[in-house]
Coordinates of C-alpha atoms and ligand atoms in Angstrom, one line a residue:
M124 CA 0.0 -0.5 -0.2
D125 CA 1.4 3.4 -0.7
F126 CA -2.0 5.8 -0.5
G127 CA 0.3 8.0 -3.2
Y128 CA 2.6 9.2 -0.5
T129 CA 5.2 11.9 -2.9
P130 CA 8.5 10.6 -3.9
E131 CA 10.0 12.0 -0.3
Q132 CA 7.1 10.9 1.5
K133 CA 8.4 7.4 0.8
A134 CA 11.6 8.2 1.4
L135 CA 10.8 9.5 4.9
E136 CA 9.5 6.2 5.8
Q137 CA 12.6 4.5 4.1
V138 CA 14.8 6.4 6.6
A139 CA 12.6 6.1 9.6
R140 CA 12.2 2.6 9.6
E141 CA 16.1 2.4 9.1
F142 CA 16.4 4.2 11.6
V143 CA 14.1 2.0 13.9
S144 CA 16.6 -1.0 12.6
S145 CA 20.2 0.8 13.9
V146 CA 19.1 3.5 16.6
C147 CA 16.2 1.9 18.8
P148 CA 14.9 -1.8 17.6
P149 CA 12.7 -3.8 19.7
E150 CA 15.4 -5.6 21.5
R151 CA 16.6 -2.0 23.0
A152 CA 13.7 -0.2 23.3
K153 CA 12.3 -3.2 25.7
E154 CA 16.3 -2.8 27.9
W155 CA 15.9 0.9 27.9
D156 CA 12.1 0.2 29.2
E157 CA 13.1 -2.0 32.4
Q158 CA 16.2 0.1 32.9
G159 CA 13.1 3.2 33.1
T160 CA 15.7 5.9 31.0
L161 CA 15.5 8.0 28.0
P162 CA 19.0 7.1 26.6
P163 CA 20.3 10.1 25.1
E164 CA 20.9 8.8 21.7
L165 CA 17.0 8.3 21.0
F166 CA 16.0 12.1 21.7
K167 CA 19.5 13.5 19.8
G168 CA 18.9 10.8 17.0
F169 CA 15.1 13.2 16.5
A170 CA 16.4 16.2 16.8
D171 CA 19.6 15.2 14.4
M172 CA 17.2 13.8 11.3
E173 CA 15.3 17.5 11.9
W174 CA 12.4 15.5 13.1
L175 CA 11.0 17.5 15.6
G176 CA 10.4 21.0 13.7
I177 CA 8.5 18.8 11.0
P178 CA 5.4 20.5 11.1
F179 CA 6.6 24.3 11.5
P180 CA 6.8 26.7 8.9
V181 CA 9.9 26.5 7.5
E182 CA 10.1 31.4 8.0
A183 CA 9.6 30.3 11.8
G184 CA 13.0 27.7 11.5
G185 CA 10.7 24.4 10.7
G186 CA 10.6 21.8 7.7
G187 CA 6.9 22.9 6.5
G188 CA 5.7 18.8 6.9
G189 CA 2.1 18.4 8.0
A190 CA 0.3 15.9 9.5
I191 CA 0.9 12.9 6.8
E192 CA 4.7 12.8 7.1
L193 CA 4.4 12.7 11.3
A194 CA 2.0 9.8 11.0
I195 CA 4.2 8.4 8.7
L196 CA 7.1 8.5 11.9
A197 CA 4.1 8.3 14.2
E198 CA 4.0 4.4 12.7
E199 CA 7.5 3.3 11.6
L200 CA 8.9 5.0 15.0
G201 CA 6.1 2.2 16.5
R202 CA 7.6 -0.1 14.9
A203 CA 9.6 0.2 17.8
S204 CA 8.0 0.4 20.7
L205 CA 4.8 2.9 21.7
D206 CA 7.0 4.2 24.2
V207 CA 9.6 5.6 21.8
S208 CA 6.7 6.9 19.4
M209 CA 4.6 8.5 22.0
C210 CA 8.4 9.9 22.6
F211 CA 8.3 11.7 18.9
T212 CA 4.3 12.3 19.5
G213 CA 3.7 14.1 23.0
T214 CA 6.7 16.1 22.5
I215 CA 5.5 17.4 18.6
I216 CA 2.0 17.8 19.9
N217 CA 2.7 20.4 22.5
S218 CA 5.3 22.2 20.5
L219 CA 3.0 22.3 18.0
C220 CA 0.6 24.3 21.2
V221 CA 2.8 27.0 22.2
F222 CA 3.6 27.0 19.0
E223 CA 0.2 28.4 17.7
H224 CA -0.6 29.8 20.5
G225 CA 1.9 30.8 22.6
T226 CA 4.2 34.5 22.7
D227 CA 6.5 35.6 20.2
A228 CA 9.2 34.5 22.5
H229 CA 7.3 30.8 23.0
R230 CA 7.8 30.5 19.2
E231 CA 11.6 31.8 20.0
L232 CA 12.0 29.4 22.4
L233 CA 11.0 26.9 20.0
A234 CA 13.4 27.4 17.2
Q235 CA 16.6 28.1 19.6
E236 CA 15.6 25.2 21.5
A237 CA 13.2 22.7 21.2
F238 CA 14.1 21.7 16.8
D239 CA 17.4 20.6 17.9
G240 CA 15.8 19.2 21.1
K241 CA 17.4 20.9 23.9
I242 CA 14.1 21.3 25.7
R243 CA 11.3 18.9 25.4
F244 CA 7.3 19.6 26.2
A245 CA 4.6 17.2 28.0
V246 CA 1.2 17.6 29.0
S247 CA -1.1 18.3 32.0
M248 CA -4.8 18.0 32.2
S249 CA -5.2 14.8 34.0
E250 CA -5.6 15.2 38.1
P251 CA -6.7 12.7 40.8
D252 CA -10.4 12.8 40.0
S253 CA -10.6 13.7 36.3
G254 CA -10.0 11.3 33.8
S255 CA -12.0 11.2 31.3
D256 CA -13.9 14.3 32.5
V257 CA -10.4 16.3 31.5
A258 CA -13.1 19.3 32.2
A259 CA -13.8 18.2 35.8
L260 CA -10.2 19.4 36.8
R261 CA -9.8 21.3 39.8
T262 CA -5.8 22.7 39.8
R263 CA -5.6 26.4 40.5
A264 CA -3.9 29.6 38.9
E265 CA -4.9 32.4 40.9
R266 CA -3.4 36.1 39.6
D267 CA -0.5 37.7 41.8
G268 CA 0.8 41.1 40.4
G269 CA 2.9 39.8 37.3
D270 CA 2.5 35.9 38.7
F271 CA -0.3 33.3 38.4
V272 CA 0.2 31.0 41.4
L273 CA -0.8 27.3 41.1
N274 CA -2.1 25.0 44.0
G275 CA -3.4 20.9 43.2
Q276 CA -2.8 18.0 42.5
K277 CA -1.7 16.2 39.0
M278 CA -1.5 13.3 37.6
W279 CA 0.2 10.8 34.7
C280 CA 2.3 13.8 33.5
T281 CA 4.0 11.7 31.2
G282 CA 7.3 13.1 30.1
A283 CA 7.4 15.7 33.0
G284 CA 11.1 14.2 35.1
L285 CA 12.6 14.3 31.2
P286 CA 15.6 16.9 32.0
G287 CA 14.6 20.2 30.1
T288 CA 11.0 19.0 30.0
Q289 CA 8.1 22.4 29.7
I290 CA 4.6 21.3 30.6
V291 CA 1.7 22.3 28.7
M292 CA -0.5 22.3 32.2
Y293 CA -4.3 23.2 32.1
V294 CA -5.5 25.2 35.2
R295 CA -8.7 26.6 36.2
T296 CA -8.5 30.3 36.2
G297 CA -12.1 31.1 36.3
E298 CA -15.7 29.2 36.8
G299 CA -18.3 29.6 33.9
D300 CA -21.4 28.5 33.0
K301 CA -19.8 25.2 31.9
K302 CA -17.2 23.4 33.3
H303 CA -15.4 23.7 30.5
D304 CA -15.5 27.4 31.1
G305 CA -12.5 29.1 33.0
I306 CA -9.6 26.3 32.1
S307 CA -6.7 27.8 30.8
A308 CA -3.3 26.9 29.8
I309 CA -0.1 27.9 31.4
L310 CA 3.7 27.0 30.8
V311 CA 5.1 25.4 33.8
D312 CA 8.5 24.6 34.8
P313 CA 8.1 21.1 36.9
S314 CA 12.2 22.5 38.7
S315 CA 10.0 25.4 40.1
P316 CA 9.9 25.9 43.9
G317 CA 6.6 24.6 45.2
V318 CA 6.4 21.8 42.9
E319 CA 6.7 18.1 43.7
M320 CA 7.4 15.1 41.2
H321 CA 6.9 11.7 41.6
Q322 CA 7.4 9.0 38.9
T323 CA 4.0 6.6 39.1
P324 CA 4.9 2.7 39.2
T325 CA 3.2 2.0 36.3
L326 CA 4.0 -2.0 33.8
A327 CA 5.4 0.5 31.1
R328 CA 5.7 3.7 29.4
H329 CA 8.9 3.4 31.2
I330 CA 11.5 5.8 28.8
L331 CA 9.1 8.3 29.4
G332 CA 7.7 7.7 32.6
T333 CA 4.8 8.7 33.9
Y334 CA 4.6 11.7 37.4
E335 CA 2.2 12.7 39.8
L336 CA 2.7 16.4 40.3
Y337 CA 1.7 18.2 43.4
L338 CA 1.7 22.1 43.4
S339 CA 2.1 24.2 46.6
D340 CA 2.2 28.2 45.6
V341 CA 3.7 27.8 42.4
R342 CA 4.7 31.4 40.8
V343 CA 4.5 31.4 37.0
P344 CA 4.9 34.5 35.2
V345 CA 1.9 35.6 33.8
D346 CA 3.6 35.4 30.2
N347 CA 3.6 31.7 30.7
L348 CA 0.0 31.9 29.8
I349 CA -1.1 29.8 26.1
G350 CA -4.1 30.9 25.0
P351 CA -6.9 32.9 25.9
L352 CA -7.4 33.1 29.6
D353 CA -10.2 31.3 30.7
G354 CA -9.8 29.9 27.1
G355 CA -8.1 26.6 27.7
W356 CA -10.7 24.0 26.6
K357 CA -10.3 25.0 23.2
V358 CA -6.5 25.0 23.0
M359 CA -6.6 21.3 24.4
L360 CA -8.4 20.9 21.5
T361 CA -6.6 22.3 19.3
N362 CA -4.0 19.6 18.2
L363 CA -6.5 16.7 19.4
E364 CA -7.4 15.0 15.8
L365 CA -3.7 15.1 15.1
E366 CA -2.7 13.6 18.0
R367 CA -4.9 10.8 17.3
A368 CA -3.7 11.0 13.7
M369 CA -0.4 9.8 15.3
M370 CA -1.3 7.6 18.0
S371 CA -3.2 5.3 15.8
G372 CA -0.2 5.4 13.4
A373 CA 2.2 4.2 16.2
Y374 CA -0.4 1.9 17.0
V375 CA -0.6 0.4 13.6
G376 CA 3.0 0.1 14.0
V377 CA 3.7 -1.5 16.7
A378 CA 0.3 -4.1 16.6
Q379 CA 2.2 -4.8 12.9
A380 CA 5.6 -5.4 14.5
T381 CA 4.3 -7.8 17.1
L382 CA 2.9 -10.0 14.3
D383 CA 5.5 -9.6 12.8
E384 CA 7.6 -11.5 15.2
M385 CA 4.7 -13.7 16.1
L386 CA 5.1 -14.6 12.0
A387 CA 8.1 -15.5 12.0
Y388 CA 8.3 -17.2 15.8
S389 CA 5.5 -19.7 14.3
K390 CA 8.1 -20.2 11.1
Q391 CA 10.7 -21.7 12.7
R392 CA 8.8 -22.9 15.6
T393 CA 8.4 -26.4 15.2
Q394 CA 5.5 -28.8 17.3
F395 CA 4.1 -32.7 16.0
G396 CA 6.5 -32.0 13.3
R397 CA 4.6 -29.2 12.1
Q398 CA 5.3 -25.3 12.3
I399 CA 3.0 -23.6 14.5
G400 CA 1.7 -21.6 11.9
N401 CA 0.8 -23.7 10.1
F402 CA -1.9 -25.0 12.4
Q403 CA -5.4 -24.0 11.2
A404 CA -6.0 -22.4 14.6
L405 CA -2.5 -20.1 14.8
A406 CA -2.8 -19.5 11.1
H407 CA -7.1 -17.9 11.0
R408 CA -6.0 -15.7 13.9
M409 CA -2.9 -14.4 12.3
A410 CA -4.9 -13.5 9.3
A411 CA -7.4 -12.5 10.9
L412 CA -5.0 -9.8 12.4
Q413 CA -3.4 -9.1 9.5
V414 CA -7.0 -7.8 8.3
D415 CA -7.8 -5.8 11.6
I416 CA -4.4 -4.1 11.1
D417 CA -4.7 -3.2 7.8
A418 CA -8.5 -2.0 8.5
A419 CA -7.0 0.2 11.2
R420 CA -4.3 1.4 8.8
L421 CA -6.4 2.3 6.7
L422 CA -8.4 4.5 9.3
A423 CA -5.0 6.0 10.5
R424 CA -4.3 7.2 7.2
R425 CA -7.6 8.3 6.3
A426 CA -7.2 10.4 9.6
A427 CA -3.9 11.4 8.3
W428 CA -4.8 12.7 5.4
M429 CA -8.0 14.3 6.8
V430 CA -5.7 16.7 9.2
S431 CA -3.2 17.5 6.5
A432 CA -6.8 18.5 4.1
G433 CA -7.5 21.1 7.1
I434 CA -10.8 19.2 6.9
P435 CA -12.6 18.6 10.3
C436 CA -12.5 14.8 11.1
S437 CA -13.0 14.2 14.9
R438 CA -15.2 11.4 14.2
E439 CA -12.8 9.9 12.3
A440 CA -9.7 10.4 14.3
A441 CA -11.9 8.4 17.2
M442 CA -12.0 5.8 14.9
A443 CA -9.0 5.1 13.9
K444 CA -7.6 6.0 17.8
Y445 CA -10.6 3.3 18.7
K446 CA -9.4 0.9 15.8
G447 CA -5.8 1.3 16.1
S448 CA -5.9 0.5 20.4
E449 CA -7.3 -2.4 20.6
T450 CA -6.2 -4.1 17.2
Y451 CA -2.6 -3.3 19.2
V452 CA -3.8 -5.2 22.3
A453 CA -5.8 -8.3 20.2
A454 CA -1.9 -8.0 18.7
A455 CA 0.0 -8.7 21.5
R456 CA -2.5 -11.2 22.7
L457 CA -2.4 -13.2 20.4
G458 CA 1.6 -13.0 20.1
M459 CA 1.8 -14.5 24.0
Q460 CA -0.7 -17.0 22.6
V461 CA 1.4 -18.4 19.7
L462 CA 5.1 -18.2 21.0
A463 CA 3.3 -19.3 24.6
G464 CA 5.8 -20.1 27.5
H465 CA 8.1 -18.1 25.4
G466 CA 6.3 -14.9 25.6
F467 CA 5.8 -15.7 29.1
S468 CA 9.2 -15.4 29.7
T469 CA 9.8 -11.3 30.9
E470 CA 12.8 -12.0 27.9
S471 CA 10.8 -12.1 25.5
V472 CA 10.2 -9.1 23.6
M473 CA 6.1 -10.0 23.0
S474 CA 6.5 -10.6 27.6
F475 CA 7.2 -5.9 26.6
R476 CA 4.3 -5.6 23.2
W477 CA 1.9 -7.5 25.9
R478 CA 3.1 -5.0 29.1
E479 CA 3.1 -1.9 27.0
S480 CA -0.1 -2.5 24.6
I481 CA -2.4 -2.0 28.1
V482 CA -1.9 1.3 28.0
A483 CA -3.0 2.1 24.1
T484 CA -6.4 2.0 24.8
I485 CA -6.9 4.3 28.4
S486 CA -4.4 6.9 27.6
G487 CA -5.0 10.1 25.0
G488 CA -8.7 9.6 25.9
T489 CA -10.2 5.8 26.6
S490 CA -12.0 3.0 23.5
E491 CA -15.3 3.9 25.7
I492 CA -14.5 8.1 25.5
Q493 CA -13.7 7.4 21.1
L494 CA -16.8 5.1 21.0
N495 CA -19.0 8.2 22.8
G496 CA -17.8 10.3 20.0
I497 CA -18.8 8.0 17.3
A498 CA -22.3 7.8 18.6
R499 CA -22.2 10.9 18.9
S500 CA -21.6 11.6 15.7
M501 CA -24.3 9.2 14.5
G502 CA -27.1 11.0 17.0
L503 CA -26.8 9.3 20.1
R504 CA -26.3 10.6 23.1
S505 CA -24.8 7.9 24.7
Y506 CA -23.5 8.9 28.4
Ligands
FAD880 C1 0.3 5.7 30.9 C2 -0.3 7.0 30.9 C3 -0.1 7.8 30.1 C4 -0.8 9.3 30.5 N1 -0.1 10.3 30.1 C5 -1.1 11.3 29.9 C6 -0.1 12.7 30.1 O1 0.6 13.2 29.5 N2 -0.8 13.8 30.7 C7 -2.5 13.6 31.1 O2 -3.1 15.0 31.7 N3 -2.8 12.3 31.6 C8 -2.5 11.0 31.0 N4 -2.8 10.2 31.0 C9 -4.2 9.9 31.7 C10 -5.1 9.6 31.0 O3 -5.9 10.1 30.1 C11 -6.3 9.4 31.9 O4 -6.0 7.6 32.3 C12 -7.4 8.5 30.9 O5 -7.9 9.8 30.5 C13 -8.8 7.4 31.4 O6 -8.9 8.7 33.0 P1 -8.4 7.6 34.2 O7 -7.5 6.8 34.3 O8 -8.7 8.6 35.0 O9 -10.0 6.6 33.9 P2 -11.6 7.3 34.5 O10 -11.7 8.4 33.5 O11 -11.8 6.8 35.9 O12 -12.4 5.8 33.5 C14 -12.3 4.1 34.6 C15 -13.3 3.3 32.9 O13 -14.4 4.5 33.5 C16 -14.7 4.6 31.9 N5 -15.8 5.6 31.5 C17 -15.5 7.3 32.0 N6 -16.5 7.8 31.7 C18 -17.3 7.3 30.9 C19 -18.0 8.0 30.2 N7 -18.5 8.7 30.0 N8 -18.6 6.5 29.0 C20 -18.1 5.5 29.2 N9 -17.5 4.6 29.9 C21 -17.1 5.7 30.6 C22 -13.6 4.7 30.9 O14 -13.6 4.9 29.3 C23 -12.9 3.2 32.2 O15 -13.4 2.1 31.3 C24 -2.0 9.0 31.3 C25 -2.5 7.6 31.5 C26 -1.8 7.1 31.1 C27 -2.1 5.3 31.8

């Protein structure tokens, strides 16, 4: 399938595939996960390839690319692991948010420090009592002279503890008729006095890490406001479709890698004198999985194409996120069955795939939340 990619897009796909083979093959991604470290060569590699500036205008020092290039990279990096791909997607989406809604000084910071990987961005919406119900967030920012003063608790902030990270944090600055009103986006340096941060022990996502943040009288200059005061909800939604298209690409890449790995195993493992892949019980399930992966890929690429063409696609992006994430979970589960005892050994890459797949249908909006949106687009209320 080439989807009418330009020669440049095909070349990008090839280069990204070679990057994964040389810098972050799955075995290495697994080791990094086990060590719980973001290896410098990974993020520096993104910067050296000039991928961190891809979606920004050339005149701002970026690459002038768009959603299709980003989705290609997300898919290829997904062949290493979901965590590796999210390392790229997370910082791109939040850099875009700062670029589009920040000040000229923020844009300068991006050109000087973010495109070459000196700093990176994370996002913090979730709180202990506000997960799927994002707009119920309670962390507050009060204006005090030239500063905002932040108090509250945040959870699940991916990558917050990595060096050079700035957080786009959503906080309550006012009240309105709806809970979506009165939310603002503020750029927070997690090394600021008053921020206490703890890494949450998790099944996977250990390269980036996920963090809990306690904020006690944290002072942030008012210039760090990203977008209008009390207008944070719209800021949050700006790149949601692109984010979902990229995440869907990552799920497709990692699901395909998972299938390729079980297929290779099933062709060399023999039992009862036959390759196990030739037992119809397994052959059919792997064939059906390839159908699901191709369907997920088509949905992911449709979403990326619609974003790049400027066509609103919240329904299509939700479909791609839903199908891709569920397909990765199904692929990892089948992989464990095909590899059987060998998969259950924590030395296997498959055991790593299985551990990290679980989060696909949770982070970035659960499968149920995607289905709610799709159902609403069909005229159903779906609470
Ligand atoms: C590894 C990881 C990384 C993350 N990274 C970030 C990050 O960087 N920044 C950030 O802000 N957040 C992040 N999150 C948080 C993530 O977005 C939330 O976990 C997710 O939105 C779900 O919220 P919750 O876990 O509180 O589950 P809940 O919202 O409590 O949901 C529990 C269950 O109820 C279901 N449910 C809830 N509401 C409805 C409804 N209306 N209809 C049907 N079913 C419903 C859910 O689908 C789920 O099955 C991350 C989470 C994880 C696990």
